[in-house]
């Protein structure tokens, strides 16, 4: 399915921060009308930024400002994946702010 393919792309590119892969996934996410594909790509984008810390901040800001709620969700997934296991206070504050807003 399209959802599984989006997740699989992220797993294949796990932590690579591949600009081309991210651009392609974000662009297709903004074009598609298929919610399942969009959900898979949302997770795939986040997986691509695994353990990238501050390197992911520009992408996170961009995703969180998107008009599509699923891409905004991808921004939160990207925070989680970029800072996974670090206990970073700024990442936690950002996530908590969205959770209570």
Tab-separated table of N, CA and C in Angstrom:
chain	number	residue	atom	x	y	z
A	1	UNK	N	0.827	-1.195	0.000
A	1	UNK	CA	0.000	0.000	0.000
A	1	UNK	C	0.865	1.250	0.000
A	2	UNK	N	0.249	2.378	-0.318
A	2	UNK	CA	0.978	3.640	-0.338
A	2	UNK	C	1.491	4.046	1.028
A	3	UNK	N	0.702	3.754	2.055
A	3	UNK	CA	1.119	4.102	3.415
A	3	UNK	C	2.381	3.339	3.803
A	4	UNK	N	2.395	2.057	3.517
A	4	UNK	CA	3.564	1.232	3.839
A	4	UNK	C	4.780	1.681	3.039
A	5	UNK	N	4.575	2.084	1.788
A	5	UNK	CA	5.690	2.542	0.955
A	5	UNK	C	6.308	3.815	1.527
A	6	UNK	N	5.477	4.725	2.026
A	6	UNK	CA	5.990	5.956	2.629
A	6	UNK	C	6.834	5.672	3.856
A	7	UNK	N	6.362	4.758	4.694
A	7	UNK	CA	7.123	4.363	5.885
A	7	UNK	C	8.405	3.653	5.471
A	8	UNK	N	8.305	2.778	4.481
A	8	UNK	CA	9.475	2.025	4.018
A	8	UNK	C	10.553	2.951	3.465
A	9	UNK	N	10.154	4.008	2.758
A	9	UNK	CA	11.143	4.968	2.257
A	9	UNK	C	11.913	5.584	3.414
A	10	UNK	N	11.199	5.932	4.466
A	10	UNK	CA	11.862	6.488	5.642
A	10	UNK	C	12.796	5.496	6.299
A	11	UNK	N	12.393	4.237	6.360
A	11	UNK	CA	13.252	3.213	6.963
A	11	UNK	C	14.504	2.987	6.130
A	12	UNK	N	14.362	2.991	4.815
A	12	UNK	CA	15.522	2.818	3.935
A	12	UNK	C	16.484	3.997	4.087
A	13	UNK	N	15.934	5.195	4.279
A	13	UNK	CA	16.750	6.410	4.387
A	13	UNK	C	16.992	6.820	5.844
A	14	UNK	N	16.752	5.932	6.787
A	14	UNK	CA	16.822	6.222	8.221
A	14	UNK	C	18.068	7.022	8.599
A	15	UNK	N	17.842	8.219	9.112
A	15	UNK	CA	18.927	9.052	9.614
A	15	UNK	C	19.840	9.647	8.564
A	16	UNK	N	19.517	9.495	7.289
A	16	UNK	CA	20.418	9.956	6.228
A	16	UNK	C	20.369	11.463	6.005
A	17	UNK	N	19.269	12.090	6.401
A	17	UNK	CA	19.035	13.519	6.143
A	17	UNK	C	19.190	13.839	4.655
A	18	UNK	N	18.814	12.902	3.805
A	18	UNK	CA	18.904	13.087	2.358
A	18	UNK	C	17.971	14.208	1.915
A	19	UNK	N	18.573	15.317	1.476
A	19	UNK	CA	17.779	16.473	1.066
A	19	UNK	C	16.856	16.117	-0.094
A	20	UNK	N	17.361	15.343	-1.041
A	20	UNK	CA	16.549	14.975	-2.199
A	20	UNK	C	15.352	14.123	-1.787
A	21	UNK	N	15.590	13.142	-0.929
A	21	UNK	CA	14.497	12.276	-0.473
A	21	UNK	C	13.448	13.085	0.287
A	22	UNK	N	13.903	13.976	1.161
A	22	UNK	CA	12.971	14.792	1.945
A	22	UNK	C	12.172	15.718	1.034
A	23	UNK	N	12.861	16.382	0.099
A	23	UNK	CA	12.169	17.269	-0.835
A	23	UNK	C	11.108	16.515	-1.621
A	24	UNK	N	11.467	15.329	-2.117
A	24	UNK	CA	10.521	14.528	-2.899
A	24	UNK	C	9.325	14.099	-2.057
A	25	UNK	N	9.587	13.649	-0.827
A	25	UNK	CA	8.492	13.198	0.026
A	25	UNK	C	7.574	14.354	0.425
A	26	UNK	N	8.156	15.498	0.765
A	26	UNK	CA	7.345	16.661	1.146
A	26	UNK	C	6.537	17.152	-0.057
A	27	UNK	N	7.186	17.246	-1.220
A	27	UNK	CA	6.483	17.716	-2.419
A	27	UNK	C	5.314	16.798	-2.758
A	28	UNK	N	5.545	15.498	-2.721
A	28	UNK	CA	4.457	14.572	-3.039
A	28	UNK	C	3.361	14.633	-1.980
A	29	UNK	N	3.763	14.827	-0.734
A	29	UNK	CA	2.782	14.954	0.354
A	29	UNK	C	1.866	16.148	0.133
A	30	UNK	N	2.421	17.215	-0.397
A	30	UNK	CA	1.633	18.422	-0.620
A	30	UNK	C	0.731	18.305	-1.846
A	31	UNK	N	1.065	17.371	-2.748
A	31	UNK	CA	0.284	17.198	-3.977
A	31	UNK	C	-0.811	16.147	-3.858
A	32	UNK	N	-0.559	15.084	-3.112
A	32	UNK	CA	-1.475	13.946	-3.113
A	32	UNK	C	-2.766	14.225	-2.351
A	33	UNK	N	-3.815	13.583	-2.808
A	33	UNK	CA	-5.104	13.655	-2.126
A	33	UNK	C	-5.380	12.376	-1.345
A	34	UNK	N	-4.453	11.426	-1.406
A	34	UNK	CA	-4.629	10.127	-0.761
A	34	UNK	C	-4.113	10.185	0.677
A	35	UNK	N	-5.027	10.135	1.623
A	35	UNK	CA	-4.663	10.298	3.029
A	35	UNK	C	-3.723	9.206	3.527
A	36	UNK	N	-3.917	7.978	3.077
A	36	UNK	CA	-3.049	6.890	3.537
A	36	UNK	C	-1.611	7.111	3.084
A	37	UNK	N	-1.433	7.538	1.845
A	37	UNK	CA	-0.085	7.835	1.350
A	37	UNK	C	0.514	8.968	2.171
A	38	UNK	N	-0.267	9.987	2.413
A	38	UNK	CA	0.190	11.142	3.189
A	38	UNK	C	0.625	10.735	4.594
A	39	UNK	N	-0.138	9.861	5.230
A	39	UNK	CA	0.230	9.392	6.578
A	39	UNK	C	1.554	8.636	6.543
A	40	UNK	N	1.744	7.791	5.544
A	40	UNK	CA	2.994	7.041	5.430
A	40	UNK	C	4.183	7.949	5.188
A	41	UNK	N	3.995	8.934	4.313
A	41	UNK	CA	5.076	9.880	4.035
A	41	UNK	C	5.395	10.735	5.257
A	42	UNK	N	4.383	11.057	6.057
A	42	UNK	CA	4.607	11.842	7.278
A	42	UNK	C	5.578	11.120	8.203
A	43	UNK	N	5.402	9.827	8.344
A	43	UNK	CA	6.310	9.034	9.181
A	43	UNK	C	7.653	8.869	8.473
A	44	UNK	N	7.627	8.642	7.164
A	44	UNK	CA	8.862	8.469	6.397
A	44	UNK	C	9.779	9.678	6.473
A	45	UNK	N	9.201	10.869	6.388
A	45	UNK	CA	9.987	12.104	6.498
A	45	UNK	C	10.680	12.149	7.857
A	46	UNK	N	9.945	11.837	8.898
A	46	UNK	CA	10.510	11.861	10.253
A	46	UNK	C	11.644	10.851	10.399
A	47	UNK	N	11.459	9.659	9.871
A	47	UNK	CA	12.494	8.625	9.979
A	47	UNK	C	13.790	9.055	9.294
A	48	UNK	N	13.668	9.795	8.210
A	48	UNK	CA	14.844	10.262	7.475
A	48	UNK	C	15.700	11.198	8.330
A	49	UNK	N	15.089	11.843	9.311
A	49	UNK	CA	15.818	12.788	10.168
A	49	UNK	C	16.234	12.184	11.512
A	50	UNK	N	16.170	10.874	11.633
A	50	UNK	CA	16.528	10.174	12.878
A	50	UNK	C	17.904	10.593	13.389
A	51	UNK	N	17.961	10.987	14.665
A	51	UNK	CA	19.184	11.386	15.380
A	51	UNK	C	19.926	12.562	14.747
A	52	UNK	N	19.230	13.447	14.048
A	52	UNK	CA	19.881	14.585	13.398
A	52	UNK	C	19.862	15.856	14.242
A	53	UNK	N	19.218	15.805	15.409
A	53	UNK	CA	19.205	16.915	16.361
A	53	UNK	C	18.884	18.250	15.683
A	54	UNK	N	19.718	19.269	15.919
A	54	UNK	CA	19.453	20.617	15.413
A	54	UNK	C	19.422	20.688	13.896
A	55	UNK	N	20.038	19.731	13.225
A	55	UNK	CA	20.013	19.722	11.761
A	55	UNK	C	18.584	19.615	11.235
A	56	UNK	N	17.682	19.106	12.040
A	56	UNK	CA	16.292	18.914	11.619
A	56	UNK	C	15.416	20.128	11.903
A	57	UNK	N	15.930	21.110	12.619
A	57	UNK	CA	15.088	22.217	13.085
A	57	UNK	C	14.417	23.001	11.960
A	58	UNK	N	15.128	23.270	10.861
A	58	UNK	CA	14.524	24.022	9.751
A	58	UNK	C	13.363	23.241	9.139
A	59	UNK	N	13.556	21.944	8.950
A	59	UNK	CA	12.485	21.106	8.407
A	59	UNK	C	11.306	21.051	9.373
A	60	UNK	N	11.596	20.922	10.654
A	60	UNK	CA	10.536	20.870	11.670
A	60	UNK	C	9.697	22.147	11.625
A	61	UNK	N	10.351	23.283	11.571
A	61	UNK	CA	9.648	24.566	11.513
A	61	UNK	C	8.768	24.645	10.274
A	62	UNK	N	9.312	24.210	9.153
A	62	UNK	CA	8.559	24.221	7.898
A	62	UNK	C	7.341	23.306	7.962
A	63	UNK	N	7.525	22.093	8.458
A	63	UNK	CA	6.418	21.143	8.548
A	63	UNK	C	5.342	21.634	9.510
A	64	UNK	N	5.762	22.189	10.634
A	64	UNK	CA	4.800	22.651	11.642
A	64	UNK	C	3.974	23.837	11.156
A	65	UNK	N	4.465	24.545	10.159
A	65	UNK	CA	3.746	25.697	9.616
A	65	UNK	C	2.892	25.330	8.402
A	66	UNK	N	2.928	24.082	7.965
A	66	UNK	CA	2.181	23.669	6.776
A	66	UNK	C	0.676	23.750	7.026
A	67	UNK	N	-0.075	23.974	5.964
A	67	UNK	CA	-1.535	24.070	6.092
A	67	UNK	C	-2.183	22.714	6.324
A	68	UNK	N	-1.509	21.642	5.925
A	68	UNK	CA	-2.077	20.298	6.067
A	68	UNK	C	-1.820	19.756	7.474
A	69	UNK	N	-2.861	19.344	8.178
A	69	UNK	CA	-2.672	18.852	9.551
A	69	UNK	C	-1.809	17.589	9.636
A	70	UNK	N	-1.810	16.777	8.597
A	70	UNK	CA	-0.983	15.561	8.639
A	70	UNK	C	0.490	15.930	8.495
A	71	UNK	N	0.802	16.946	7.694
A	71	UNK	CA	2.193	17.392	7.610
A	71	UNK	C	2.618	18.093	8.899
A	72	UNK	N	1.696	18.781	9.553
A	72	UNK	CA	2.032	19.360	10.866
A	72	UNK	C	2.314	18.240	11.862
A	73	UNK	N	1.561	17.159	11.778
A	73	UNK	CA	1.825	15.982	12.617
A	73	UNK	C	3.215	15.424	12.293
A	74	UNK	N	3.579	15.432	11.018
A	74	UNK	CA	4.910	14.978	10.623
A	74	UNK	C	5.995	15.823	11.290
A	75	UNK	N	5.715	17.108	11.478
A	75	UNK	CA	6.659	17.968	12.190
A	75	UNK	C	6.906	17.473	13.605
A	76	UNK	N	5.846	17.034	14.269
A	76	UNK	CA	5.984	16.495	15.629
A	76	UNK	C	6.724	15.155	15.611
A	77	UNK	N	6.406	14.310	14.632
A	77	UNK	CA	7.138	13.047	14.490
A	77	UNK	C	8.626	13.324	14.257
A	78	UNK	N	8.909	14.358	13.466
A	78	UNK	CA	10.300	14.687	13.149
A	78	UNK	C	11.038	15.171	14.392
A	79	UNK	N	10.375	15.937	15.243
A	79	UNK	CA	10.987	16.323	16.525
A	79	UNK	C	11.358	15.058	17.297
A	80	UNK	N	10.419	14.136	17.389
A	80	UNK	CA	10.652	12.899	18.147
A	80	UNK	C	11.809	12.092	17.572
A	81	UNK	N	11.857	11.951	16.262
A	81	UNK	CA	12.905	11.131	15.646
A	81	UNK	C	14.266	11.829	15.679
A	82	UNK	N	14.286	13.137	15.446
A	82	UNK	CA	15.557	13.863	15.429
A	82	UNK	C	16.219	13.876	16.803
A	83	UNK	N	15.408	13.928	17.857
A	83	UNK	CA	15.936	14.015	19.219
A	83	UNK	C	15.721	12.729	20.016
A	84	UNK	N	15.435	11.654	19.338
A	84	UNK	CA	15.123	10.364	19.961
A	84	UNK	C	16.198	9.943	20.971
A	85	UNK	N	15.781	9.707	22.202
A	85	UNK	CA	16.690	9.210	23.228
A	85	UNK	C	17.605	10.241	23.853
A	86	UNK	N	17.474	11.520	23.485
A	86	UNK	CA	18.399	12.533	23.999
A	86	UNK	C	17.907	13.199	25.282
A	87	UNK	N	16.602	13.224	25.488
A	87	UNK	CA	16.054	13.945	26.633
A	87	UNK	C	16.194	15.451	26.486
A	88	UNK	N	16.367	15.933	25.268
A	88	UNK	CA	16.565	17.351	24.991
A	88	UNK	C	15.376	18.178	25.487
A	89	UNK	N	15.664	19.143	26.374
A	89	UNK	CA	14.607	19.963	26.975
A	89	UNK	C	13.850	20.802	25.955
A	90	UNK	N	14.555	21.356	24.972
A	90	UNK	CA	13.888	22.176	23.960
A	90	UNK	C	12.907	21.344	23.148
A	91	UNK	N	13.296	20.126	22.807
A	91	UNK	CA	12.407	19.239	22.048
A	91	UNK	C	11.174	18.897	22.883
A	92	UNK	N	11.389	18.599	24.138
A	92	UNK	CA	10.270	18.262	25.023
A	92	UNK	C	9.337	19.460	25.183
A	93	UNK	N	9.904	20.662	25.357
A	93	UNK	CA	9.089	21.874	25.477
A	93	UNK	C	8.247	22.098	24.223
A	94	UNK	N	8.871	21.898	23.078
A	94	UNK	CA	8.153	22.090	21.811
A	94	UNK	C	6.974	21.123	21.705
A	95	UNK	N	7.216	19.868	22.039
A	95	UNK	CA	6.160	18.858	21.972
A	95	UNK	C	5.057	19.141	22.990
A	96	UNK	N	5.443	19.519	24.205
A	96	UNK	CA	4.449	19.838	25.232
A	96	UNK	C	3.607	21.052	24.852
A	97	UNK	N	4.253	22.038	24.251
A	97	UNK	CA	3.525	23.237	23.823
A	97	UNK	C	2.411	22.874	22.842
A	98	UNK	N	2.728	22.015	21.884
A	98	UNK	CA	1.718	21.597	20.905
A	98	UNK	C	0.652	20.734	21.573
A	99	UNK	N	1.068	19.886	22.490
A	99	UNK	CA	0.123	18.981	23.150
A	99	UNK	C	-0.934	19.727	23.960
A	100	UNK	N	-0.563	20.837	24.563
A	100	UNK	CA	-1.505	21.561	25.418
A	100	UNK	C	-2.167	22.746	24.715
A	101	UNK	N	-1.788	22.996	23.475
A	101	UNK	CA	-2.373	24.132	22.726
A	101	UNK	C	-3.672	23.751	22.068
